[in-house]
Amino acid sequence: MARTGRRPGNQDTREAILAAARQAFAEHGYDKASIRHIATSAGVDPALVHHYFGAKEQLFLAVMEAPIDPGKAIGEVLAGGLDGVGERLIRMFLTVWDSPAGVPAAALIRSAVSHDWSARMLREFVTSQILRRVIGGLDLDPKEGPLRASLVASQLVGLIMARYIVKIEPIASAPRETLVANVAPTIQRYLAGPLEGLDR
Amino acid sequence: MARTGRRPGNQDTREAILAAARQAFAEHGYDKASIRHIATSAGVDPALVHHYFGAKEQLFLAVMEAPIDPGKAIGEVLAGGLDGVGERLIRMFLTVWDSPAGVPAAALIRSAVSHDWSARMLREFVTSQILRRVIGGLDLDPKEGPLRASLVASQLVGLIMARYIVKIEPIASAPRETLVANVAPTIQRYLAGPLEGLDR
């Protein structure tokens, strides 16, 4: 088969940028990591980082090997507003995980659990790419939004663990819609129901 | 300091039994693993296994380095019946994990996620030591019990991930009672509320 890919030199540059970015996001978090700093660490011009990866968010998604663009998927879920958002969110989530895209995603969670730096990366990913969008997209009370969104995250991560990683039956082999039907009210309540234990 | 522990020979025997038991539980599952087979693999008499570890259940807890006896803790939670069981279960659970006993427990989850055999062990532990007791202790409909119990497990595991491993805020630093108040209705509904998507 003829080689049609990028020249090795470009591939090396991409890898160097990804390695520098991985370290920067893990050390400084998503918000404080800068393209300029990442470019310096990789020994390239910042323009080259933009050329290969686009903006910081796309670079982060490339580092995380994200199987889908969470912004797009979550945008569709949130577009309908609070009414029925629990069901739309859990269905979208399980549809992605049941697809081939779920394989690298499971690898990401495995890695996050066994390595501190991966856990930091997953935390940044969940916070900057998912929770922040959910809070913003639903116009949640800023005092309540972070707790609501992290409760949602706890149920979603637990479902992933039970279905794909620890494989607890019958969740591991249940039809997707059975899980959607039973978990949707939980997500809905975390996002839109009464919230306890916050100072007001 | 004077040595006051067991003689090394005994320690070696214990370790050999634990290693054989670990492999047997991972390969054959809790139910099918036998003390006789474990003793043979370890090159000792079955009576010695009983002498060191007691019954199969205690041997399994020793292999898992379980920080508490789940049977005792869950028994207390279930003693009050279905009414309020969600709140009692989540409070007991977080109390254990917030204590020093939570440190080895977190190590167990980390290991389960990164190694297939540990995942099998954790699945056996959750199924045989926790879910089965919950289903039995609450007299759940046998058709519904496993799904109810595994939904509970999914929320509990996700809460552990969010609070202690991935450390998603504000769950990571929230007062225990804030989490109890918000998660208890989820556990209660999974155990005692309407269940969707099962053939009847």
PDB file of N, CA, C and O in Angstrom, chain B residues 95-135:
ATOM      1  N   THR B  95     -20.209   7.344  55.010  1.00  0.00           N
ATOM      2  CA  THR B  95     -19.510   7.342  56.296  1.00  0.00           C
ATOM      3  C   THR B  95     -18.291   6.422  56.237  1.00  0.00           C
ATOM      4  O   THR B  95     -17.204   6.778  56.714  1.00  0.00           O
ATOM      5  N   VAL B  96     -18.458   5.256  55.611  1.00  0.00           N
ATOM      6  CA  VAL B  96     -17.315   4.346  55.455  1.00  0.00           C
ATOM      7  C   VAL B  96     -16.247   4.976  54.571  1.00  0.00           C
ATOM      8  O   VAL B  96     -15.064   4.989  54.903  1.00  0.00           O
ATOM      9  N   TRP B  97     -16.673   5.552  53.459  1.00  0.00           N
ATOM     10  CA  TRP B  97     -15.702   6.090  52.503  1.00  0.00           C
ATOM     11  C   TRP B  97     -15.024   7.350  53.015  1.00  0.00           C
ATOM     12  O   TRP B  97     -13.882   7.626  52.636  1.00  0.00           O
ATOM     13  N   ASP B  98     -15.700   8.128  53.837  1.00  0.00           N
ATOM     14  CA  ASP B  98     -15.066   9.321  54.403  1.00  0.00           C
ATOM     15  C   ASP B  98     -14.101   8.963  55.530  1.00  0.00           C
ATOM     16  O   ASP B  98     -13.306   9.795  55.957  1.00  0.00           O
ATOM     17  N   SER B  99     -14.168   7.713  56.031  1.00  0.00           N
ATOM     18  CA  SER B  99     -13.291   7.289  57.130  1.00  0.00           C
ATOM     19  C   SER B  99     -11.962   6.792  56.569  1.00  0.00           C
ATOM     20  O   SER B  99     -11.808   6.642  55.358  1.00  0.00           O
ATOM     21  N   PRO B 100     -10.990   6.503  57.455  1.00  0.00           N
ATOM     22  CA  PRO B 100      -9.713   5.949  56.966  1.00  0.00           C
ATOM     23  C   PRO B 100      -9.913   4.653  56.171  1.00  0.00           C
ATOM     24  O   PRO B 100      -9.103   4.324  55.305  1.00  0.00           O
ATOM     25  N   ALA B 101     -11.006   3.932  56.417  1.00  0.00           N
ATOM     26  CA  ALA B 101     -11.264   2.699  55.674  1.00  0.00           C
ATOM     27  C   ALA B 101     -11.470   2.961  54.188  1.00  0.00           C
ATOM     28  O   ALA B 101     -11.364   2.048  53.365  1.00  0.00           O
ATOM     29  N   GLY B 102     -11.755   4.219  53.818  1.00  0.00           N
ATOM     30  CA  GLY B 102     -12.003   4.540  52.419  1.00  0.00           C
ATOM     31  C   GLY B 102     -10.749   4.477  51.559  1.00  0.00           C
ATOM     32  O   GLY B 102     -10.835   4.326  50.343  1.00  0.00           O
ATOM     33  N   VAL B 103      -9.573   4.593  52.188  1.00  0.00           N
ATOM     34  CA  VAL B 103      -8.335   4.621  51.405  1.00  0.00           C
ATOM     35  C   VAL B 103      -8.080   3.296  50.698  1.00  0.00           C
ATOM     36  O   VAL B 103      -7.908   3.273  49.469  1.00  0.00           O
ATOM     37  N   PRO B 104      -8.059   2.150  51.421  1.00  0.00           N
ATOM     38  CA  PRO B 104      -7.914   0.889  50.679  1.00  0.00           C
ATOM     39  C   PRO B 104      -9.081   0.609  49.734  1.00  0.00           C
ATOM     40  O   PRO B 104      -8.905  -0.001  48.687  1.00  0.00           O
ATOM     41  N   ALA B 105     -10.266   1.097  50.094  1.00  0.00           N
ATOM     42  CA  ALA B 105     -11.420   0.873  49.224  1.00  0.00           C
ATOM     43  C   ALA B 105     -11.227   1.594  47.887  1.00  0.00           C
ATOM     44  O   ALA B 105     -11.560   1.066  46.828  1.00  0.00           O
ATOM     45  N   ALA B 106     -10.673   2.806  47.939  1.00  0.00           N
ATOM     46  CA  ALA B 106     -10.421   3.539  46.694  1.00  0.00           C
ATOM     47  C   ALA B 106      -9.367   2.812  45.863  1.00  0.00           C
ATOM     48  O   ALA B 106      -9.475   2.740  44.631  1.00  0.00           O
ATOM     49  N   ALA B 107      -8.369   2.244  46.531  1.00  0.00           N
ATOM     50  CA  ALA B 107      -7.329   1.489  45.812  1.00  0.00           C
ATOM     51  C   ALA B 107      -7.952   0.315  45.073  1.00  0.00           C
ATOM     52  O   ALA B 107      -7.558  -0.006  43.948  1.00  0.00           O
ATOM     53  N   LEU B 108      -8.946  -0.303  45.701  1.00  0.00           N
ATOM     54  CA  LEU B 108      -9.626  -1.438  45.094  1.00  0.00           C
ATOM     55  C   LEU B 108     -10.333  -1.011  43.801  1.00  0.00           C
ATOM     56  O   LEU B 108     -10.263  -1.694  42.776  1.00  0.00           O
ATOM     57  N   ILE B 109     -11.000   0.130  43.839  1.00  0.00           N
ATOM     58  CA  ILE B 109     -11.700   0.597  42.638  1.00  0.00           C
ATOM     59  C   ILE B 109     -10.698   0.982  41.545  1.00  0.00           C
ATOM     60  O   ILE B 109     -10.884   0.657  40.376  1.00  0.00           O
ATOM     61  N   ARG B 110      -9.618   1.668  41.952  1.00  0.00           N
ATOM     62  CA  ARG B 110      -8.594   2.017  40.964  1.00  0.00           C
ATOM     63  C   ARG B 110      -8.106   0.768  40.254  1.00  0.00           C
ATOM     64  O   ARG B 110      -7.991   0.720  39.033  1.00  0.00           O
ATOM     65  N   SER B 111      -7.789  -0.238  41.038  1.00  0.00           N
ATOM     66  CA  SER B 111      -7.243  -1.461  40.474  1.00  0.00           C
ATOM     67  C   SER B 111      -8.264  -2.156  39.575  1.00  0.00           C
ATOM     68  O   SER B 111      -7.928  -2.656  38.503  1.00  0.00           O
ATOM     69  N   ALA B 112      -9.529  -2.142  39.999  1.00  0.00           N
ATOM     70  CA  ALA B 112     -10.577  -2.817  39.227  1.00  0.00           C
ATOM     71  C   ALA B 112     -10.712  -2.208  37.846  1.00  0.00           C
ATOM     72  O   ALA B 112     -11.058  -2.886  36.884  1.00  0.00           O
ATOM     73  N   VAL B 113     -10.453  -0.904  37.753  1.00  0.00           N
ATOM     74  CA  VAL B 113     -10.669  -0.231  36.491  1.00  0.00           C
ATOM     75  C   VAL B 113      -9.522  -0.489  35.522  1.00  0.00           C
ATOM     76  O   VAL B 113      -9.717  -0.542  34.317  1.00  0.00           O
ATOM     77  N   SER B 114      -8.321  -0.701  36.064  1.00  0.00           N
ATOM     78  CA  SER B 114      -7.180  -0.811  35.166  1.00  0.00           C
ATOM     79  C   SER B 114      -6.797  -2.268  34.870  1.00  0.00           C
ATOM     80  O   SER B 114      -5.987  -2.506  33.992  1.00  0.00           O
ATOM     81  N   HIS B 115      -7.351  -3.219  35.606  1.00  0.00           N
ATOM     82  CA  HIS B 115      -7.006  -4.618  35.351  1.00  0.00           C
ATOM     83  C   HIS B 115      -8.277  -5.439  35.209  1.00  0.00           C
ATOM     84  O   HIS B 115      -9.145  -5.379  36.078  1.00  0.00           O
ATOM     85  N   ASP B 116      -8.330  -6.221  34.146  1.00  0.00           N
ATOM     86  CA  ASP B 116      -9.533  -7.017  33.924  1.00  0.00           C
ATOM     87  C   ASP B 116      -9.827  -7.950  35.091  1.00  0.00           C
ATOM     88  O   ASP B 116     -10.963  -8.110  35.490  1.00  0.00           O
ATOM     89  N   TRP B 117      -8.790  -8.576  35.647  1.00  0.00           N
ATOM     90  CA  TRP B 117      -9.085  -9.540  36.702  1.00  0.00           C
ATOM     91  C   TRP B 117      -9.594  -8.817  37.956  1.00  0.00           C
ATOM     92  O   TRP B 117     -10.438  -9.329  38.671  1.00  0.00           O
ATOM     93  N   SER B 118      -9.096  -7.607  38.197  1.00  0.00           N
ATOM     94  CA  SER B 118      -9.606  -6.861  39.349  1.00  0.00           C
ATOM     95  C   SER B 118     -11.052  -6.452  39.118  1.00  0.00           C
ATOM     96  O   SER B 118     -11.848  -6.420  40.054  1.00  0.00           O
ATOM     97  N   ALA B 119     -11.375  -6.134  37.864  1.00  0.00           N
ATOM     98  CA  ALA B 119     -12.763  -5.785  37.556  1.00  0.00           C
ATOM     99  C   ALA B 119     -13.667  -6.979  37.834  1.00  0.00           C
ATOM    100  O   ALA B 119     -14.755  -6.829  38.391  1.00  0.00           O
ATOM    101  N   ARG B 120     -13.194  -8.182  37.470  1.00  0.00           N
ATOM    102  CA  ARG B 120     -13.990  -9.375  37.760  1.00  0.00           C
ATOM    103  C   ARG B 120     -14.163  -9.556  39.266  1.00  0.00           C
ATOM    104  O   ARG B 120     -15.242  -9.907  39.740  1.00  0.00           O
ATOM    105  N   MET B 121     -13.074  -9.295  40.028  1.00  0.00           N
ATOM    106  CA  MET B 121     -13.157  -9.424  41.480  1.00  0.00           C
ATOM    107  C   MET B 121     -14.136  -8.415  42.068  1.00  0.00           C
ATOM    108  O   MET B 121     -14.927  -8.732  42.940  1.00  0.00           O
ATOM    109  N   LEU B 122     -14.054  -7.184  41.581  1.00  0.00           N
ATOM    110  CA  LEU B 122     -14.954  -6.160  42.111  1.00  0.00           C
ATOM    111  C   LEU B 122     -16.397  -6.516  41.779  1.00  0.00           C
ATOM    112  O   LEU B 122     -17.308  -6.345  42.595  1.00  0.00           O
ATOM    113  N   ARG B 123     -16.610  -7.041  40.559  1.00  0.00           N
ATOM    114  CA  ARG B 123     -17.960  -7.446  40.163  1.00  0.00           C
ATOM    115  C   ARG B 123     -18.464  -8.549  41.095  1.00  0.00           C
ATOM    116  O   ARG B 123     -19.596  -8.492  41.578  1.00  0.00           O
ATOM    117  N   GLU B 124     -17.608  -9.527  41.383  1.00  0.00           N
ATOM    118  CA  GLU B 124     -18.007 -10.592  42.295  1.00  0.00           C
ATOM    119  C   GLU B 124     -18.308 -10.032  43.682  1.00  0.00           C
ATOM    120  O   GLU B 124     -19.242 -10.446  44.355  1.00  0.00           O
ATOM    121  N   PHE B 125     -17.495  -9.091  44.107  1.00  0.00           N
ATOM    122  CA  PHE B 125     -17.673  -8.501  45.437  1.00  0.00           C
ATOM    123  C   PHE B 125     -19.003  -7.758  45.509  1.00  0.00           C
ATOM    124  O   PHE B 125     -19.808  -7.976  46.412  1.00  0.00           O
ATOM    125  N   VAL B 126     -19.222  -6.887  44.530  1.00  0.00           N
ATOM    126  CA  VAL B 126     -20.455  -6.093  44.524  1.00  0.00           C
ATOM    127  C   VAL B 126     -21.673  -7.008  44.429  1.00  0.00           C
ATOM    128  O   VAL B 126     -22.666  -6.828  45.140  1.00  0.00           O
ATOM    129  N   THR B 127     -21.575  -8.021  43.578  1.00  0.00           N
ATOM    130  CA  THR B 127     -22.719  -8.906  43.371  1.00  0.00           C
ATOM    131  C   THR B 127     -22.979  -9.796  44.581  1.00  0.00           C
ATOM    132  O   THR B 127     -24.089  -9.831  45.109  1.00  0.00           O
ATOM    133  N   SER B 128     -21.932 -10.492  45.035  1.00  0.00           N
ATOM    134  CA  SER B 128     -22.176 -11.502  46.080  1.00  0.00           C
ATOM    135  C   SER B 128     -22.285 -10.883  47.465  1.00  0.00           C
ATOM    136  O   SER B 128     -23.015 -11.385  48.315  1.00  0.00           O
ATOM    137  N   GLN B 129     -21.576  -9.792  47.717  1.00  0.00           N
ATOM    138  CA  GLN B 129     -21.540  -9.246  49.075  1.00  0.00           C
ATOM    139  C   GLN B 129     -22.523  -8.096  49.267  1.00  0.00           C
ATOM    140  O   GLN B 129     -22.920  -7.800  50.383  1.00  0.00           O
ATOM    141  N   ILE B 130     -22.861  -7.406  48.216  1.00  0.00           N
ATOM    142  CA  ILE B 130     -23.701  -6.213  48.392  1.00  0.00           C
ATOM    143  C   ILE B 130     -25.065  -6.404  47.738  1.00  0.00           C
ATOM    144  O   ILE B 130     -26.088  -6.428  48.405  1.00  0.00           O
ATOM    145  N   LEU B 131     -25.104  -6.542  46.413  1.00  0.00           N
ATOM    146  CA  LEU B 131     -26.396  -6.572  45.718  1.00  0.00           C
ATOM    147  C   LEU B 131     -27.275  -7.721  46.205  1.00  0.00           C
ATOM    148  O   LEU B 131     -28.462  -7.547  46.441  1.00  0.00           O
ATOM    149  N   ARG B 132     -26.690  -8.906  46.352  1.00  0.00           N
ATOM    150  CA  ARG B 132     -27.476 -10.063  46.745  1.00  0.00           C
ATOM    151  C   ARG B 132     -28.108  -9.859  48.127  1.00  0.00           C
ATOM    152  O   ARG B 132     -29.238 -10.258  48.377  1.00  0.00           O
ATOM    153  N   ARG B 133     -27.338  -9.219  49.028  1.00  0.00           N
ATOM    154  CA  ARG B 133     -27.871  -8.951  50.366  1.00  0.00           C
ATOM    155  C   ARG B 133     -28.999  -7.931  50.322  1.00  0.00           C
ATOM    156  O   ARG B 133     -29.979  -8.028  51.067  1.00  0.00           O
ATOM    157  N   VAL B 134     -28.814  -6.915  49.490  1.00  0.00           N
ATOM    158  CA  VAL B 134     -29.848  -5.876  49.399  1.00  0.00           C
ATOM    159  C   VAL B 134     -31.139  -6.486  48.849  1.00  0.00           C
ATOM    160  O   VAL B 134     -32.225  -6.264  49.382  1.00  0.00           O
ATOM    161  N   ILE B 135     -31.003  -7.282  47.786  1.00  0.00           N
ATOM    162  CA  ILE B 135     -32.179  -7.904  47.182  1.00  0.00           C
ATOM    163  C   ILE B 135     -32.866  -8.820  48.188  1.00  0.00           C
ATOM    164  O   ILE B 135     -34.086  -8.774  48.368  1.00  0.00           O
TER     165      ILE B 135
END
